[in-house]
Short mmCIF file of C-alpha atoms in Angstrom, two decimals:
data_model
loop_
_atom_site.label_atom_id
_atom_site.label_comp_id
_atom_site.label_asym_id
_atom_site.label_seq_id
_atom_site.Cartn_x
_atom_site.Cartn_y
_atom_site.Cartn_z
CA UNK A 996 143.52 139.15 82.61
CA UNK A 997 144.45 140.72 86.04
CA UNK A 998 140.66 141.91 85.99
CA UNK A 999 139.78 138.25 85.64
CA UNK A 1000 140.99 136.65 88.40
CA UNK A 1001 138.59 136.58 91.12
CA UNK A 1002 135.88 134.33 92.32
CA UNK A 1003 132.76 135.17 92.78
CA UNK A 1004 128.87 132.95 94.12
CA UNK A 1005 126.03 133.58 92.62
CA UNK A 1006 122.88 131.16 94.66
CA UNK A 1007 120.56 130.42 91.32
CA UNK A 1008 118.09 128.12 94.35
CA UNK A 1009 118.80 124.36 92.16
CA UNK A 1010 122.11 125.22 92.57
CA UNK A 1011 125.05 127.69 93.15
CA UNK A 1012 127.50 128.75 90.86
CA UNK A 1013 131.22 129.46 92.11
CA UNK A 1014 132.77 132.17 88.76
CA UNK A 1015 137.05 131.75 89.11
CA UNK A 1016 139.24 133.97 87.19
CA UNK A 1017 142.47 133.05 84.32
CA UNK A 1018 144.75 133.60 88.44
CA UNK A 1019 142.82 132.06 90.93
CA UNK A 1020 144.78 128.06 91.57
CA UNK A 1021 141.36 126.73 91.64
CA UNK A 1022 140.16 127.44 87.89
CA UNK A 1023 143.37 124.76 87.12
CA UNK A 1024 142.60 122.49 89.78
CA UNK A 1025 139.14 122.02 88.36
CA UNK A 1026 140.29 120.54 84.86
CA UNK A 1027 139.93 117.68 83.60
CA UNK A 1028 143.16 116.97 82.10
CA UNK A 1029 141.86 114.00 79.58
CA UNK A 1030 145.13 113.55 77.74
CA UNK A 1031 146.52 111.96 81.13
CA UNK A 1032 143.02 109.82 81.90
CA UNK A 1033 143.21 106.14 81.17
CA UNK A 1034 142.50 104.98 77.57
CA UNK A 1035 140.52 102.49 78.06
CA UNK A 1036 137.94 105.27 79.93
CA UNK A 1037 138.25 107.25 77.24
CA UNK A 1038 137.00 107.80 74.00
CA UNK A 1039 137.09 110.16 70.24
CA UNK A 1040 133.87 110.03 68.91
CA UNK A 1041 134.06 109.95 64.79
CA UNK A 1042 131.78 110.93 63.65
CA UNK A 1043 130.74 114.18 65.92
CA UNK A 1044 133.84 115.42 65.40
CA UNK A 1045 133.92 115.19 61.87
CA UNK A 1046 130.27 116.82 61.06
CA UNK A 1047 128.25 120.11 61.92
CA UNK A 1048 125.92 120.10 64.51
CA UNK A 1049 124.95 116.61 65.28
CA UNK A 1050 124.66 115.17 68.31
CA UNK A 1051 125.25 111.71 69.22
CA UNK A 1052 123.39 110.14 73.10
CA UNK A 1053 125.83 108.72 75.41
CA UNK A 1054 124.61 105.98 78.20
CA UNK A 1055 126.48 107.15 81.92
CA UNK A 1056 128.04 104.48 84.00
CA UNK A 1057 126.51 105.97 87.04
CA UNK A 1058 122.86 107.81 88.01
CA UNK A 1059 123.77 111.78 87.49
CA UNK A 1060 121.19 113.36 89.38
CA UNK A 1061 121.00 116.99 87.08
CA UNK A 1062 117.58 119.40 88.29
CA UNK A 1063 117.39 116.66 91.84
CA UNK A 1064 116.19 114.13 88.29
CA UNK A 1065 118.38 110.72 88.38
CA UNK A 1066 119.56 110.84 85.18
CA UNK A 1067 121.76 107.73 82.48
CA UNK A 1068 121.51 109.19 79.10
CA UNK A 1069 122.24 111.77 77.73
CA UNK A 1070 123.08 113.86 74.37
CA UNK A 1071 127.05 115.35 73.52
CA UNK A 1072 125.97 117.61 70.33
CA UNK A 1073 128.63 119.27 67.65
CA UNK A 1074 127.26 122.94 69.03
CA UNK A 1075 129.13 123.28 72.84
CA UNK A 1076 126.34 121.50 74.70
CA UNK A 1077 125.50 118.48 76.77
CA UNK A 1078 121.31 118.01 76.26
CA UNK A 1079 119.50 116.26 79.22
CA UNK A 1080 116.19 115.02 77.98
CA UNK A 1081 114.30 111.96 77.59
CA UNK A 1082 113.49 113.21 74.12
CA UNK A 1083 115.64 114.01 71.65
CA UNK A 1084 113.34 117.37 69.51
CA UNK A 1085 113.85 120.33 67.33
CA UNK A 1086 114.15 122.37 70.43
CA UNK A 1087 117.31 120.52 70.83
CA UNK A 1088 118.62 124.12 71.56
CA UNK A 1089 116.30 126.09 74.27
CA UNK A 1090 115.24 123.76 77.18
CA UNK A 1091 117.10 121.58 79.97
CA UNK A 1092 120.54 121.39 78.73
CA UNK A 1093 124.04 121.94 80.07
CA UNK A 1094 126.09 124.21 77.43
CA UNK A 1095 129.03 125.29 78.61
CA UNK A 1096 129.28 127.10 75.20
CA UNK A 1097 126.74 126.75 73.35
CA UNK A 1098 127.81 128.78 69.75
CA UNK A 1099 127.55 127.07 66.07
CA UNK A 1100 131.15 125.33 66.07
CA UNK A 1101 131.82 122.93 63.03
CA UNK A 1102 134.66 119.66 64.71
CA UNK A 1103 135.02 118.69 60.72
CA UNK A 1104 136.51 122.00 59.69
CA UNK A 1105 139.55 120.86 61.37
CA UNK A 1106 141.28 117.66 60.86
CA UNK A 1107 142.75 118.79 65.47
CA UNK A 1108 138.96 119.36 66.37
CA UNK A 1109 137.70 116.80 68.67
CA UNK A 1110 134.40 115.84 70.43
CA UNK A 1111 135.38 112.82 73.07
CA UNK A 1112 133.86 112.11 76.09
CA UNK A 1113 136.10 110.30 79.34
CA UNK A 1114 134.11 107.94 82.27
CA UNK A 1115 135.87 107.04 84.99
CA UNK A 1116 132.83 105.60 87.30
CA UNK A 1117 132.76 108.96 89.11
CA UNK A 1118 133.05 111.22 86.78
CA UNK A 1119 132.14 112.23 83.21
CA UNK A 1120 134.24 114.51 80.63
CA UNK A 1121 133.25 115.88 78.17
CA UNK A 1122 135.51 118.01 75.72
CA UNK A 1123 135.72 120.25 71.72
CA UNK A 1124 138.50 120.24 71.50
CA UNK A 1125 140.16 122.11 69.05
CA UNK A 1126 136.69 123.49 67.61
CA UNK A 1127 135.85 126.11 64.64
CA UNK A 1128 133.51 128.53 64.75
CA UNK A 1129 131.29 127.97 61.76
CA UNK A 1130 132.50 132.16 59.37
CA UNK A 1131 134.69 132.78 62.09
CA UNK A 1132 137.75 129.87 61.46
CA UNK A 1133 141.05 133.31 61.37
CA UNK A 1134 139.52 133.68 65.41
CA UNK A 1135 140.96 131.07 66.22
CA UNK A 1136 139.82 127.75 68.32
CA UNK A 1137 138.31 126.59 71.39
CA UNK A 1138 138.82 124.14 73.89
CA UNK A 1139 136.42 123.88 76.82
CA UNK A 1140 134.81 120.84 78.92
CA UNK A 1141 131.85 119.94 81.34
CA UNK A 1142 132.89 117.73 83.93
CA UNK A 1143 129.03 116.06 85.41
CA UNK A 1144 129.67 115.09 88.75
CA UNK A 1145 128.38 111.46 90.26
CA UNK A 1146 127.47 113.80 93.06
CA UNK A 1147 125.93 116.47 91.00
CA UNK A 1148 128.67 118.12 90.97
CA UNK A 1149 128.54 120.21 87.38
CA UNK A 1150 131.98 121.99 86.09
CA UNK A 1151 133.21 124.19 83.28
CA UNK A 1152 136.49 124.25 82.39
CA UNK A 1153 138.18 127.07 79.97
CA UNK A 1154 141.33 126.01 78.09
CA UNK A 1155 141.17 128.74 75.07
CA UNK A 1156 139.00 131.18 74.44
CA UNK A 1157 140.90 132.83 71.48
CA UNK A 1158 137.98 135.62 72.19
CA UNK A 1159 135.58 137.30 73.17
CA UNK A 1160 132.22 135.62 74.42
CA UNK A 1161 130.54 138.96 73.63
CA UNK A 1162 131.22 139.13 70.18
CA UNK A 1163 129.72 135.51 68.84
CA UNK A 1164 126.52 135.78 66.64
CA UNK A 1165 123.75 134.04 67.96
CA UNK A 1166 121.83 134.53 64.29
CA UNK A 1167 122.77 131.32 62.99
CA UNK A 1168 122.50 129.79 66.19
CA UNK A 1169 121.63 130.38 69.68
CA UNK A 1170 125.14 131.58 72.33
CA UNK A 1171 123.69 130.60 75.62
CA UNK A 1172 126.84 129.11 79.58
CA UNK A 1173 124.93 127.84 81.48
CA UNK A 1174 122.31 125.04 83.17
CA UNK A 1175 118.19 125.33 81.52
CA UNK A 1176 115.82 122.62 82.46
CA UNK A 1177 111.62 122.51 81.74
CA UNK A 1178 109.16 119.77 81.85
CA UNK A 1179 106.77 118.89 78.53
CA UNK A 1180 102.82 118.81 79.40
CA UNK A 1181 100.64 116.22 76.47
CA UNK A 1182 97.89 117.05 75.16
CA UNK A 1183 96.04 113.86 73.71
CA UNK A 1184 93.11 115.81 72.56
CA UNK A 1185 91.94 115.04 68.60
CA UNK A 1186 91.33 118.47 68.62
CA UNK A 1187 94.63 120.03 69.46
CA UNK A 1188 96.88 119.77 65.74
CA UNK A 1189 100.30 117.03 66.12
CA UNK A 1190 102.51 119.67 66.29
CA UNK A 1191 101.07 121.32 69.63
CA UNK A 1192 100.02 118.14 71.74
CA UNK A 1193 103.34 118.41 72.91
CA UNK A 1194 104.78 120.88 74.65
CA UNK A 1195 108.10 121.99 76.87
CA UNK A 1196 107.90 123.90 79.87
CA UNK A 1197 111.45 125.69 81.31
CA UNK A 1198 110.93 125.87 84.62
CA UNK A 1199 113.78 127.26 85.73
CA UNK A 1200 117.80 128.33 84.16
CA UNK A 1201 120.97 129.50 85.49
CA UNK A 1202 122.99 131.87 82.70
CA UNK A 1203 126.71 133.53 83.14
CA UNK A 1204 128.17 135.84 82.23
CA UNK A 1205 129.82 136.31 79.05
CA UNK A 1206 132.50 138.46 79.43
CA UNK A 1207 133.87 136.11 82.50
CA UNK A 1208 134.49 133.36 79.89
CA UNK A 1209 137.93 133.36 78.51
CA UNK A 1210 141.45 131.07 78.72
CA UNK A 1211 142.23 128.82 81.74
CA UNK A 1212 138.82 130.82 83.44
CA UNK A 1213 136.23 128.07 85.16
CA UNK A 1214 132.86 127.90 86.47
CA UNK A 1215 131.53 125.46 89.28
CA UNK A 1216 128.13 124.18 90.31
CA UNK A 1217 127.09 122.82 93.26
CA UNK A 1218 122.98 121.16 93.93
CA UNK A 1219 121.33 121.88 96.59
CA UNK A 1220 118.47 120.38 98.04
CA UNK A 1221 115.63 119.79 96.15
CA UNK A 1222 111.61 118.16 96.59
CA UNK A 1223 112.73 115.08 95.44
CA UNK A 1224 115.12 114.07 97.31
CA UNK A 1225 112.48 113.65 100.62
CA UNK A 1226 111.22 110.76 100.17
CA UNK A 1227 108.59 110.63 103.24
CA UNK A 1228 105.46 112.48 104.49
CA UNK A 1229 106.86 113.91 107.33
CA UNK A 1230 110.64 115.05 105.99
CA UNK A 1231 108.63 116.26 103.58
CA UNK A 1232 106.15 118.88 105.18
CA UNK A 1233 108.54 119.50 107.58
CA UNK A 1234 111.82 120.15 105.24
CA UNK A 1235 112.43 123.93 105.49
CA UNK A 1236 114.19 124.20 101.04
CA UNK A 1237 113.10 127.29 99.83
CA UNK A 1238 111.60 125.30 98.30
CA UNK A 1239 107.01 125.28 98.88
CA UNK A 1240 107.32 120.98 99.29
CA UNK A 1241 104.37 119.24 99.05
CA UNK A 1242 103.00 115.08 99.20
CA UNK A 1243 101.40 113.27 96.64
CA UNK A 1244 100.25 110.84 99.40
CA UNK A 1245 99.31 108.89 95.50
CA UNK A 1246 102.50 108.93 93.60
CA UNK A 1247 104.43 108.47 97.09
CA UNK A 1248 106.04 111.51 95.91
CA UNK A 1249 107.90 114.68 97.74
CA UNK A 1250 107.78 117.48 94.83
CA UNK A 1251 106.99 121.38 94.06
CA UNK A 1252 105.30 120.58 91.77
CA UNK A 1253 107.37 122.51 89.78
CA UNK A 1254 109.80 119.11 88.11
CA UNK A 1255 109.64 116.56 84.82
CA UNK A 1256 107.43 115.11 87.23
CA UNK A 1257 105.39 117.78 86.23
CA UNK A 1258 102.58 115.80 84.15
CA UNK A 1259 102.12 113.37 86.60
CA UNK A 1260 101.43 116.08 89.57
CA UNK A 1261 98.39 117.33 86.72
CA UNK A 1262 97.12 114.51 86.90
CA UNK A 1263 97.09 112.48 89.79
CA UNK A 1264 95.95 115.97 91.12
CA UNK A 1265 98.43 115.95 93.52
CA UNK A 1266 97.96 119.63 94.80
CA UNK A 1267 94.27 119.48 94.98
CA UNK A 1268 95.18 116.32 97.49
CA UNK A 1269 97.93 117.79 99.95
CA UNK A 1270 95.68 120.51 101.15
CA UNK A 1271 94.48 121.18 104.99
CA UNK A 1272 95.82 117.55 104.70
CA UNK A 1273 98.26 115.93 107.37
CA UNK A 1274 99.88 112.74 106.79
CA UNK A 1275 99.01 110.91 108.94
CA UNK A 1276 95.28 111.68 107.29
CA UNK A 1277 96.64 109.60 104.02
CA UNK A 1278 97.85 106.82 106.97
CA UNK A 1279 94.58 106.18 108.15
CA UNK A 1280 93.09 106.43 104.32
CA UNK A 1281 96.00 103.31 103.22
CA UNK A 1282 94.03 100.98 105.83
CA UNK A 1283 91.15 101.60 102.47
CA UNK A 1284 92.15 101.29 99.79
CA UNK A 1285 95.84 101.95 97.65
CA UNK A 1286 94.83 103.31 94.65
CA UNK A 1287 93.77 107.06 93.14
CA UNK A 1288 90.84 108.31 93.26
CA UNK A 1289 88.39 109.59 90.09
CA UNK A 1290 88.70 112.57 91.82
CA UNK A 1291 91.55 113.42 91.44
CA UNK A 1292 92.65 114.70 88.46
CA UNK A 1293 94.37 118.29 86.62
CA UNK A 1294 92.34 121.44 87.21
CA UNK A 1295 91.03 124.70 85.13
CA UNK A 1296 93.29 127.39 87.69
CA UNK A 1297 96.71 125.02 88.18
CA UNK A 1298 97.38 123.80 84.19
CA UNK A 1299 96.59 127.72 83.97
CA UNK A 1300 98.79 129.42 85.97
CA UNK A 1301 101.53 126.73 84.86
CA UNK A 1302 101.60 127.58 81.44
CA UNK A 1303 101.84 131.67 82.56
CA UNK A 1304 103.70 132.39 85.06
CA UNK A 1305 107.16 129.97 83.95
CA UNK A 1306 106.41 131.43 79.74
CA UNK A 1307 107.45 134.72 81.34
CA UNK A 1308 111.15 134.11 80.33
CA UNK A 1309 112.04 130.96 79.49
CA UNK A 1310 113.42 131.56 76.52
CA UNK A 1311 115.13 134.54 74.74
CA UNK A 1312 115.12 135.55 70.47
CA UNK A 1313 117.36 133.63 70.20
CA UNK A 1314 116.03 130.02 71.00
CA UNK A 1315 115.68 128.33 67.79
CA UNK A 1316 112.24 127.83 67.77
CA UNK A 1317 109.18 128.96 70.80
CA UNK A 1318 106.47 127.70 73.38
CA UNK A 1319 103.46 128.20 73.34
CA UNK A 1320 102.49 129.29 76.63
CA UNK A 1321 98.74 128.29 76.00
CA UNK A 1322 99.27 124.94 74.32
CA UNK A 1323 100.05 122.19 76.61
CA UNK A 1324 97.20 123.22 79.45
CA UNK A 1325 94.44 120.49 78.21
CA UNK A 1326 92.79 117.91 77.84
CA UNK A 1327 94.91 116.00 80.80
CA UNK A 1328 92.64 114.87 82.98
CA UNK A 1329 92.44 110.67 82.77
CA UNK A 1330 89.44 109.58 83.81
CA UNK A 1331 91.12 106.96 86.76
CA UNK A 1332 89.51 104.37 87.74
CA UNK A 1333 89.36 102.76 91.26
CA UNK A 1334 89.77 99.01 91.93
CA UNK A 1335 87.46 97.18 92.27
CA UNK A 1336 86.83 93.23 93.37
CA UNK A 1337 86.57 90.43 90.57
CA UNK A 1338 84.50 88.16 89.61
CA UNK A 1339 85.25 84.09 90.89
CA UNK A 1340 88.54 83.07 90.00
CA UNK A 1341 87.45 80.36 87.29
CA UNK A 1342 85.60 83.20 85.33
CA UNK A 1343 88.63 85.87 85.72
CA UNK A 1344 90.31 83.48 84.34
CA UNK A 1345 89.52 82.86 81.29
CA UNK A 1346 89.52 86.44 80.66
CA UNK A 1347 92.48 86.92 81.68
CA UNK A 1348 93.87 84.11 79.05
CA UNK A 1349 91.77 86.26 75.91
CA UNK A 1350 92.75 89.12 77.35
CA UNK A 1351 96.32 88.39 76.91
CA UNK A 1352 96.08 86.63 73.77
CA UNK A 1353 94.15 90.73 72.71
CA UNK A 1354 97.18 92.17 73.83
CA UNK A 1355 99.65 89.93 71.81
CA UNK A 1356 97.28 90.61 69.19
CA UNK A 1357 97.85 93.88 69.47
CA UNK A 1358 101.57 94.24 70.38
CA UNK A 1359 102.36 93.12 67.23
CA UNK A 1360 100.30 94.74 65.27
CA UNK A 1361 101.50 98.06 67.12
CA UNK A 1362 104.71 96.95 66.19
CA UNK A 1363 104.54 96.64 62.57
CA UNK A 1364 102.77 100.05 62.42
CA UNK A 1365 105.14 102.16 64.33
CA UNK A 1366 107.88 100.54 61.97
CA UNK A 1367 106.30 102.19 59.64
CA UNK A 1368 105.13 104.83 60.87
CA UNK A 1369 107.98 106.20 62.84
CA UNK A 1370 107.40 109.91 63.67
CA UNK A 1371 103.64 108.22 64.76
CA UNK A 1372 102.19 109.13 68.00
CA UNK A 1373 102.74 105.90 68.92
CA UNK A 1374 106.03 105.77 68.68
CA UNK A 1375 106.74 109.03 69.63
CA UNK A 1376 104.95 107.97 72.87
CA UNK A 1377 107.03 104.30 73.53
CA UNK A 1378 110.35 106.91 72.39
CA UNK A 1379 109.66 109.89 75.10
CA UNK A 1380 109.09 106.59 77.62
CA UNK A 1381 111.46 103.87 76.60
CA UNK A 1382 113.67 105.83 73.65
CA UNK A 1383 116.73 103.33 74.49
CA UNK A 1384 114.49 100.56 72.33
CA UNK A 1385 114.63 102.22 69.78
CA UNK A 1386 115.52 104.29 67.17
CA UNK A 1387 117.19 107.86 67.58
CA UNK A 1388 115.05 110.16 65.80
CA UNK A 1389 115.29 112.56 62.32
CA UNK A 1390 115.20 116.34 62.25
CA UNK A 1391 114.30 118.29 58.99
CA UNK A 1392 116.55 121.03 58.39
CA UNK A 1393 114.61 124.44 58.72
CA UNK A 1394 115.16 127.37 57.48
CA UNK A 1395 114.75 129.32 60.70
CA UNK A 1396 115.43 127.13 62.83
CA UNK A 1397 119.86 125.38 63.91
CA UNK A 1398 118.53 121.88 63.43
CA UNK A 1399 119.75 119.17 64.81
CA UNK A 1400 120.91 115.41 63.49
CA UNK A 1401 120.57 113.15 65.84
CA UNK A 1402 123.75 110.67 64.15
CA UNK A 1403 123.71 107.01 65.87
CA UNK A 1404 120.77 104.69 67.02
CA UNK A 1405 119.83 104.85 69.93
CA UNK A 1406 121.95 101.67 72.14
CA UNK A 1407 124.36 101.09 69.30
CA UNK A 1408 126.62 104.22 70.59
CA UNK A 1409 129.99 102.19 70.39
CA UNK A 1410 130.60 101.66 67.15
CA UNK A 1411 131.44 105.17 66.58
CA UNK A 1412 134.41 105.48 69.00
CA UNK A 1413 137.52 104.59 69.21
CA UNK A 1414 140.30 105.06 71.85
CA UNK A 1415 141.86 108.37 72.48
CA UNK A 1416 145.44 108.75 71.30
CA UNK A 1417 146.09 112.10 72.39
CA UNK A 1418 143.34 115.11 73.37
#
């Protein structure tokens, strides 16, 4: 164990990771003792604590910045990780995760196994307590946690790791430790099969050395500044970050073009908009128009670059699915028309009333259709944008993919929780 009594620091562009071995005092300082926390802040998830391969959404009490994106809703999985995406899908274990130790854990094996979380307004902690590996229960139980701090810091704490992580099989479930984020590209073209219209691209991953994960070790991730933090054109273009930050005037956003807002970045032609133009140019345009120009749209060159550069090492062979690097790069152009002056006021009023009536009728009909077809394109479209207002998506068992089931409808998390007496 003495060989693990060290700490190491690595820079991962978006985060700096610090690994502390069992003999380092810092590893004990980073552990959050959930058992001693205010019991009103601690919840034991009754369903996750008694099931295998299931996940449940939880709403945080604060906005947590993940890769620069403020998140308020996360999904806790029995398999030792937190899914950070907006839309639950069969690639649950592939991207967009915070994984202290992702593996084939089955909390339902033992009455002593629990999945609990703690939220006091400044830190959110998920603890997998005395959980066993499916099929390898004789190797002992694991106890570890992931802490999401309000400022964006992430901490993995390992209390009991009874075996080497290198010995854990990934044949039935991916085995990972680290962070990942991705963006989704939507292809609305009717010529593309529905199963291939939504493609996820992982643009960054942090992988920890599994040989360094041991009992009483810890990992601390310190977030680094991103382009998204800049709120003005001047601050964006003068940024000295390692990212190539560009200002998109039509979206009023600073970005490298590779984040969760990639779809909008392409749709509004942000990469082309910034070429050879200054902040003064944008300010002058404000005197003429404030609407997006119809010529702004994703170019074929941008889409090709996205597909080829991000897929090279985004997924390992043990992931539950593979991303098609060419499926999401077409059909993204939107015909955005500039605003025009309307007709006389009285005619506009009449037209507005008619449109309002038609809109109400469409909403009612859409609600009836979506209620009867929860897996339709319309339902998925709304789930992506307002996930907390729609029922949870169910996963079908697939012989070649380790799928998860979301156990509760979104917005009703508290029904499955009881106060923790011990964790």
